[in-house]
Amino acid sequence: MKPNFSLRLRVFNLNCWGIPYLSKHRADRVKRLGDFLNRESFDLALLEEVWSEQDFQYLRQKLLPAYPAAHYFRSGIIGSGLCVFSKHPIQEFTQHVFTLNGYPYMIHHGDWFCGKAVGLLVLHLGGLVLNAYVTHLHAEYNRQKDIYLAHRVAQAWELAQFIHHTSKKADVVLLCGDLNLHPKDLGCRLLKEWTGLHDAFLETRDFKGPEEGCTMVPENCYVNRQELEQFPLGIRIDYVLYKAVSGLYISCKTLRTTTGHEPHSGSPLSDHEALMATLCVRHSPPQHNPSPTHAERSPLISVLREAWAELDQGMAQGRWWATIAGYVTGLGLLLLALLCALAAGGEIREVAVLLWTPSVGLVLGAGAFYLFHVQEAKGLCRARAELQHVLGRAREAQDQPALLLGQQEGDRAEEQ
């Protein structure tokens, strides 16, 4: 690699709010999004909540001259809603569907049916390998009573692990998406600490957009202002995160977001604001990287402990619901056996027949409830076990310098 090597990468990210039949002015917004992307000609456009594959095909045809490479990540019943458009050839792509993603009986929220996931595409740019990730985590519907917190923490951990294990051959790592996490939320801190990703909003010196980098603002006509009563400026839940390997230096030269309206037409492209980042990658002379100090490891250990406790609480709750559902299923089976005996004996046969259908429904419903929460508890247990292992390794690494220092001091005392 030449000493004066440099690479400029322009990235666009947007949660498109493209729910068929429910999202307002969806067709018009998709059309204007295509026009906007053609005008700006980014290197990469990463989109979330493109729930309709027809919308993706429309954008693909419209953007084909400027973005010849594209991919739509399919998962779940409705779909992941994730898609990417690239000016450069896509060398590889894959995806990981999150193990936990809400509850099927919470139909009005709908996250369980979507198959939330993380998509990965590998690009070769100027001799570098770029791993670009796009994701969308479970929504937060009630910040005070967040029944999905354990699921979102588990998703953040799975996302961090997926990036950790798939980016070992990458020179540059880029993650964009709607994390549904505030900057200081547990899931966001866990993701950053474990992957070492940098936040474009915090790193850039040239930012233009809403105050505090908010990506959902009350000025947007599609936003429900009642949901932002606690946050008069808005909330920041959409991110551009990045890092580079040793020998390379990556920085965010500029970061722009829309401010409740699209720059050209004035109407919003979505209920979320778009993120537009210009990243610069250049050669950096090899530097000696000392082992992380005690102070540097402490934030990782702290956030791992916090995440472990949250997953443990969620696992206990999942097991409790599974136990209740198991008892209800057992009682339902006993009731069915009793009804069969009454019907066979001819006693109150009409009543037994009438109660048969609701009893079968009770058994099937409680059985499905039991199976789901058993699966939930196992998923949380798996994530907790991974966290516990990483936490143990981090503690060992933290204690080693102290042990070495103690040994050195003991050796000096013996010499004296």
Coordinates of C-alpha atoms in Angstrom, one line a residue:
M1 CA 0.0 0.0 0.0
K2 CA 1.4 3.4 -1.0
P3 CA 2.2 5.8 1.9
N4 CA 0.0 8.5 0.4
F5 CA -3.0 6.2 -0.1
S6 CA -6.4 7.7 0.6
L7 CA -10.0 6.7 0.0
R8 CA -13.2 8.8 0.1
L9 CA -16.5 7.0 0.8
R10 CA -19.9 8.7 0.8
V11 CA -22.6 6.8 2.7
F12 CA -26.3 7.3 2.9
N13 CA -28.6 5.7 5.5
L14 CA -32.4 6.0 6.1
N15 CA -35.2 4.1 7.8
C16 CA -37.7 4.5 5.0
W17 CA -40.9 3.8 7.0
G18 CA -42.3 1.9 4.1
I19 CA -45.2 -0.2 5.6
P20 CA -47.7 -1.1 2.8
Y21 CA -51.2 0.4 3.3
L22 CA -50.2 2.0 6.6
S23 CA -47.3 4.5 6.0
K24 CA -48.5 7.8 4.6
H25 CA -47.5 8.9 1.1
R26 CA -45.3 5.8 0.8
A27 CA -45.3 5.7 -3.1
D28 CA -44.5 9.4 -3.4
R29 CA -41.7 9.2 -0.8
V30 CA -40.1 6.2 -2.5
K31 CA -40.2 8.0 -5.8
R32 CA -38.6 11.1 -4.2
L33 CA -36.0 9.0 -2.4
G34 CA -34.9 7.5 -5.8
D35 CA -34.6 11.0 -7.3
F36 CA -32.6 12.1 -4.3
L37 CA -30.2 9.2 -4.4
N38 CA -29.7 9.6 -8.2
R39 CA -28.8 13.3 -7.7
E40 CA -26.4 12.7 -4.8
S41 CA -24.7 9.6 -6.2
F42 CA -23.4 8.1 -3.0
D43 CA -21.0 5.2 -2.9
L44 CA -23.4 3.2 -0.7
A45 CA -27.0 3.6 0.2
L46 CA -28.2 1.4 3.1
L47 CA -32.0 1.4 3.8
E48 CA -34.2 0.0 6.5
E49 CA -38.0 -0.6 6.6
V50 CA -38.4 -1.2 2.8
W51 CA -41.1 -3.8 3.7
S52 CA -42.4 -4.1 0.2
E53 CA -40.3 -5.9 -2.3
Q54 CA -42.1 -4.0 -5.1
D55 CA -40.6 -0.8 -3.6
F56 CA -37.2 -2.4 -3.7
Q57 CA -37.6 -3.4 -7.4
Y58 CA -38.8 0.1 -8.3
L59 CA -35.8 1.6 -6.6
R60 CA -33.5 -0.9 -8.2
Q61 CA -34.7 0.0 -11.7
K62 CA -34.6 3.7 -11.0
L63 CA -31.1 3.6 -9.5
L64 CA -29.6 1.1 -11.9
P65 CA -27.4 3.6 -13.8
A66 CA -25.9 5.2 -10.7
Y67 CA -26.0 2.1 -8.4
P68 CA -25.5 -1.0 -10.6
A69 CA -25.2 -3.4 -7.6
A70 CA -28.1 -4.0 -5.2
H71 CA -29.4 -6.6 -2.8
Y72 CA -32.6 -7.1 -0.8
F73 CA -32.2 -9.2 2.5
R74 CA -35.2 -11.6 2.9
S75 CA -36.2 -13.1 6.2
G76 CA -39.2 -13.7 8.4
I77 CA -42.8 -13.6 7.3
I78 CA -43.0 -9.9 6.2
G79 CA -39.2 -9.5 5.5
S80 CA -36.2 -7.8 7.2
G81 CA -36.9 -4.5 5.4
L82 CA -33.1 -4.2 4.7
C83 CA -31.6 -3.4 1.3
V84 CA -28.5 -1.9 -0.1
F85 CA -27.5 0.0 -3.3
S86 CA -23.9 0.3 -4.3
K87 CA -21.9 2.1 -6.9
H88 CA -19.3 -0.6 -6.6
P89 CA -19.5 -4.3 -7.3
I90 CA -20.6 -6.5 -4.3
Q91 CA -18.2 -9.3 -3.9
E92 CA -20.1 -11.2 -1.2
F93 CA -23.2 -10.9 0.9
T94 CA -24.9 -12.8 3.7
Q95 CA -27.2 -12.1 6.7
H96 CA -27.9 -13.2 10.2
V97 CA -31.5 -13.2 11.5
F98 CA -31.7 -12.4 15.2
T99 CA -32.7 -15.3 17.5
L100 CA -35.2 -13.2 19.5
N101 CA -37.4 -10.6 18.1
G102 CA -40.4 -9.8 20.3
Y103 CA -43.6 -11.8 20.9
P104 CA -45.9 -13.3 18.2
Y105 CA -49.0 -12.5 20.3
M106 CA -48.1 -8.8 20.3
I107 CA -49.6 -8.5 16.8
H108 CA -50.2 -4.8 17.0
H109 CA -46.4 -4.3 17.3
G110 CA -45.5 -6.7 14.5
D111 CA -41.8 -7.0 15.1
W112 CA -41.9 -10.8 15.5
F113 CA -43.3 -11.2 12.0
C114 CA -40.6 -9.0 10.4
G115 CA -37.5 -11.2 10.9
K116 CA -35.2 -8.4 12.1
A117 CA -31.7 -9.1 11.0
V118 CA -28.2 -7.8 10.1
G119 CA -27.1 -7.8 6.5
L120 CA -23.4 -7.9 5.4
L121 CA -21.9 -7.0 2.0
V122 CA -18.2 -7.2 1.2
L123 CA -16.7 -4.6 -1.2
H124 CA -13.2 -4.3 -2.6
L125 CA -12.3 -0.6 -2.9
G126 CA -8.8 0.6 -4.0
G127 CA -7.2 -2.6 -2.7
L128 CA -9.1 -2.5 0.6
V129 CA -11.7 -4.9 1.9
L130 CA -14.8 -3.1 3.2
N131 CA -17.3 -5.0 5.3
A132 CA -20.6 -2.9 5.3
Y133 CA -23.4 -3.9 7.7
V134 CA -27.0 -2.7 7.7
T135 CA -29.4 -3.6 10.5
H136 CA -32.6 -2.8 12.3
L137 CA -33.2 -3.8 15.9
H138 CA -36.5 -4.3 17.8
A139 CA -38.5 -1.1 18.4
E140 CA -38.9 0.5 21.8
Y141 CA -42.6 1.1 22.4
N142 CA -42.6 2.2 26.1
R143 CA -39.4 3.5 27.6
Q144 CA -40.8 3.3 31.2
K145 CA -42.1 -0.2 30.8
D146 CA -39.9 -1.7 28.1
I147 CA -40.9 -5.4 27.9
Y148 CA -38.5 -5.9 24.9
L149 CA -35.4 -4.6 26.6
A150 CA -33.8 -8.1 27.1
H151 CA -34.6 -8.9 23.4
R152 CA -33.0 -5.7 22.2
V153 CA -29.9 -6.3 24.4
A154 CA -29.6 -9.8 23.1
Q155 CA -29.9 -8.5 19.5
A156 CA -27.2 -5.9 20.2
W157 CA -24.9 -8.7 21.5
E158 CA -25.7 -10.9 18.5
L159 CA -25.0 -8.0 16.2
A160 CA -21.7 -7.3 17.9
Q161 CA -20.7 -11.0 17.8
F162 CA -21.6 -11.2 14.1
I163 CA -19.4 -8.2 13.3
H164 CA -16.7 -9.5 15.5
H165 CA -16.5 -12.9 13.8
T166 CA -17.1 -11.8 10.2
S167 CA -14.8 -8.8 10.0
K168 CA -11.5 -10.4 10.8
K169 CA -10.3 -10.2 7.2
A170 CA -11.7 -6.7 6.6
D171 CA -9.6 -3.5 6.4
V172 CA -12.6 -1.2 7.1
V173 CA -15.8 -2.0 9.0
L174 CA -19.0 0.1 8.5
L175 CA -22.3 -0.3 10.3
C176 CA -25.4 1.7 9.5
G177 CA -28.9 1.3 10.6
D178 CA -31.8 2.0 13.0
L179 CA -30.6 0.5 16.3
N180 CA -33.7 1.8 18.2
L181 CA -31.2 2.6 21.0
H182 CA -30.3 6.0 22.5
P183 CA -26.6 6.7 22.7
K184 CA -26.3 5.9 26.4
D185 CA -28.6 2.8 26.3
L186 CA -27.1 -0.5 27.4
G187 CA -27.3 -2.1 24.0
C188 CA -25.5 0.8 22.3
R189 CA -22.7 0.8 24.8
L190 CA -22.4 -3.0 24.6
L191 CA -22.1 -2.8 20.8
K192 CA -19.5 -0.1 20.8
E193 CA -17.4 -1.5 23.6
W194 CA -17.2 -5.0 22.1
T195 CA -16.6 -4.1 18.5
G196 CA -14.6 -0.9 18.9
L197 CA -16.7 1.0 16.4
H198 CA -16.6 4.8 16.4
D199 CA -19.7 7.0 16.2
A200 CA -19.7 9.3 13.2
F201 CA -21.7 12.0 15.1
L202 CA -19.2 12.0 18.0
E203 CA -16.1 11.9 15.8
T204 CA -16.9 14.4 13.0
R205 CA -15.9 18.0 13.3
D206 CA -18.3 19.0 10.5
F207 CA -21.9 18.3 11.4
K208 CA -25.0 19.8 10.0
G209 CA -28.4 18.7 11.2
P210 CA -30.7 18.8 14.2
E211 CA -29.3 19.6 17.6
E212 CA -27.6 16.6 19.3
G213 CA -27.8 14.7 16.0
C214 CA -31.4 13.6 16.5
T215 CA -32.8 11.4 13.8
M216 CA -36.4 11.6 14.9
V217 CA -37.5 15.2 15.4
P218 CA -40.9 16.8 16.3
E219 CA -40.6 19.1 13.2
N220 CA -41.2 16.0 11.0
C221 CA -44.8 15.9 10.0
Y222 CA -44.8 12.1 10.1
V223 CA -43.6 11.8 13.7
N224 CA -46.1 11.3 16.5
R225 CA -45.2 14.2 18.8
Q226 CA -46.8 12.6 21.8
E227 CA -44.1 9.9 21.6
L228 CA -41.4 12.6 21.9
E229 CA -42.9 14.5 24.9
Q230 CA -40.0 13.5 27.1
F231 CA -37.5 14.5 24.4
P232 CA -38.4 18.0 23.1
L233 CA -35.4 18.1 20.7
G234 CA -36.0 14.5 19.4
I235 CA -34.1 11.3 19.8
R236 CA -31.0 9.8 18.1
I237 CA -31.5 6.1 17.3
D238 CA -30.0 5.9 13.7
Y239 CA -26.2 5.6 13.4
V240 CA -23.2 5.5 11.2
L241 CA -20.5 3.5 13.0
Y242 CA -17.0 2.6 11.6
K243 CA -13.5 1.5 12.4
A244 CA -10.3 0.5 10.5
V245 CA -7.6 -2.0 11.1
S246 CA -4.0 -1.2 12.2
G247 CA -2.1 0.6 9.5
L248 CA -5.2 2.5 8.4
Y249 CA -6.8 5.6 9.7
I250 CA -10.5 6.4 9.1
S251 CA -12.3 9.6 10.0
C252 CA -15.7 11.2 9.3
K253 CA -15.0 14.3 7.3
T254 CA -18.6 15.5 7.2
L255 CA -22.0 14.3 8.6
R256 CA -25.3 15.7 7.4
T257 CA -28.8 14.8 8.4
T258 CA -32.1 16.0 7.0
T259 CA -34.0 18.3 9.4
G260 CA -37.6 17.2 9.1
H261 CA -37.7 17.7 5.4
E262 CA -36.0 16.6 2.2
P263 CA -33.5 19.3 1.0
H264 CA -34.9 19.6 -2.5
S265 CA -38.7 19.2 -2.3
G266 CA -39.2 20.2 1.4
S267 CA -41.3 17.2 2.3
P268 CA -39.9 14.5 4.6
L269 CA -38.6 11.3 3.0
S270 CA -39.6 9.3 6.1
D271 CA -40.5 9.7 9.8
H272 CA -36.7 9.2 10.4
E273 CA -34.0 11.6 9.2
A274 CA -31.5 10.5 6.7
L275 CA -27.8 10.3 7.6
M276 CA -25.2 11.3 5.0
A277 CA -21.6 10.7 5.9
T278 CA -18.3 11.3 4.1
L279 CA -15.6 9.0 5.4
C280 CA -11.9 9.3 4.6
V281 CA -9.6 6.3 4.9
R282 CA -5.8 6.9 4.6
H283 CA -2.6 5.1 5.3
S284 CA -1.3 5.4 8.9
P285 CA 2.3 4.5 9.8
P286 CA 2.5 1.3 11.9
Q287 CA 2.3 2.2 15.6
H288 CA 3.1 0.2 18.7
N289 CA -0.3 -0.7 20.3
P290 CA 0.2 -1.3 24.0
S291 CA -2.0 -3.7 25.8
P292 CA -5.2 -2.1 27.1
T293 CA -4.8 -0.7 30.6
H294 CA -6.9 -1.4 33.6
A295 CA -8.9 1.8 33.1
E296 CA -9.5 0.9 29.4
R297 CA -10.8 -2.5 30.3
S298 CA -13.1 -1.3 33.0
P299 CA -15.9 0.1 30.8
L300 CA -16.1 -3.2 28.8
I301 CA -16.3 -5.3 32.0
S302 CA -18.9 -2.9 33.4
V303 CA -21.1 -3.0 30.4
L304 CA -20.7 -6.8 30.1
R305 CA -21.9 -7.2 33.7
E306 CA -24.8 -4.9 33.1
A307 CA -25.8 -6.9 30.0
W308 CA -25.4 -10.2 31.7
A309 CA -27.8 -9.0 34.5
E310 CA -30.4 -7.8 32.0
L311 CA -30.3 -11.1 30.1
D312 CA -30.5 -13.1 33.3
Q313 CA -33.6 -11.2 34.4
G314 CA -35.2 -11.7 31.0
M315 CA -34.4 -15.4 31.1
A316 CA -36.0 -15.8 34.5
Q317 CA -39.1 -14.0 33.3
G318 CA -39.3 -16.2 30.2
R319 CA -39.0 -19.3 32.3
W320 CA -41.8 -18.0 34.6
W321 CA -44.1 -17.5 31.7
A322 CA -43.3 -20.9 30.3
T323 CA -44.1 -22.5 33.7
I324 CA -47.4 -20.7 33.9
A325 CA -48.2 -21.8 30.3
G326 CA -47.2 -25.4 31.2
Y327 CA -49.6 -25.5 34.1
V328 CA -52.4 -24.1 32.0
T329 CA -51.7 -26.7 29.2
G330 CA -51.8 -29.5 31.8
L331 CA -55.1 -28.3 33.3
G332 CA -56.5 -28.0 29.8
L333 CA -55.5 -31.6 29.0
L334 CA -57.2 -32.8 32.2
L335 CA -60.3 -30.9 31.3
L336 CA -60.3 -32.5 27.8
A337 CA -60.0 -35.9 29.4
L338 CA -62.9 -35.2 31.8
L339 CA -65.1 -34.0 28.9
C340 CA -64.3 -37.1 26.9
A341 CA -65.3 -39.3 29.9
L342 CA -68.5 -37.3 30.4
A343 CA -69.4 -37.5 26.7
A344 CA -68.6 -41.3 26.6
G345 CA -70.8 -41.9 29.7
G346 CA -73.7 -40.0 28.3
E347 CA -73.8 -37.6 31.3
I348 CA -74.4 -34.0 30.3
R349 CA -73.2 -34.9 26.9
E350 CA -74.5 -31.7 25.3
V351 CA -72.5 -29.6 27.8
A352 CA -69.4 -31.7 27.2
V353 CA -69.6 -31.2 23.4
L354 CA -70.1 -27.5 23.8
L355 CA -67.0 -27.2 26.0
W356 CA -64.9 -29.3 23.8
T357 CA -63.9 -26.6 21.2
P358 CA -62.9 -23.9 23.7
S359 CA -60.9 -26.5 25.7
V360 CA -59.0 -27.6 22.6
G361 CA -58.3 -23.9 21.9
L362 CA -57.1 -23.4 25.4
V363 CA -54.7 -26.3 25.1
L364 CA -53.3 -25.3 21.7
G365 CA -53.0 -21.6 22.8
A366 CA -51.3 -22.4 26.1
G367 CA -49.1 -25.0 24.4
A368 CA -47.9 -22.5 21.8
F369 CA -47.3 -19.9 24.5
Y370 CA -45.2 -22.5 26.5
L371 CA -43.1 -23.5 23.5
F372 CA -42.4 -19.8 22.5
H373 CA -41.3 -18.8 26.0
V374 CA -39.1 -22.0 26.4
Q375 CA -37.4 -21.0 23.1
E376 CA -37.1 -17.4 24.4
A377 CA -35.5 -18.6 27.7
K378 CA -33.0 -20.8 25.8
G379 CA -32.1 -17.9 23.4
L380 CA -31.4 -15.6 26.3
C381 CA -29.5 -18.4 28.2
R382 CA -27.3 -18.8 25.1
A383 CA -26.5 -15.1 24.9
R384 CA -25.9 -14.9 28.6
A385 CA -23.4 -17.8 28.4
E386 CA -21.5 -16.1 25.7
L387 CA -21.4 -12.9 27.7
Q388 CA -20.3 -14.8 30.8
H389 CA -17.4 -16.3 28.9
V390 CA -16.3 -13.0 27.4
L391 CA -16.6 -11.4 30.8
G392 CA -14.4 -14.1 32.4
R393 CA -11.7 -13.6 29.7
A394 CA -11.9 -9.8 30.2
R395 CA -11.4 -10.2 34.0
E396 CA -8.4 -12.6 33.4
A397 CA -6.8 -10.0 31.1
Q398 CA -7.5 -7.3 33.6
D399 CA -5.9 -9.3 36.4
Q400 CA -2.7 -10.4 34.5
P401 CA -1.0 -7.0 34.6
A402 CA -1.6 -6.7 38.3
L403 CA -0.2 -10.2 38.8
L404 CA 2.9 -9.4 36.8
L405 CA 3.4 -6.2 38.7
G406 CA 3.1 -8.1 42.0
Q407 CA 5.7 -10.7 40.8
Q408 CA 8.1 -7.9 39.7
E409 CA 7.8 -6.2 43.1
G410 CA 8.4 -9.5 44.9
D411 CA 11.5 -10.2 42.8
R412 CA 12.9 -6.8 43.7
A413 CA 12.2 -7.4 47.4
E414 CA 14.1 -10.7 47.2
E415 CA 17.1 -9.1 45.5
Q416 CA 17.2 -6.5 48.2

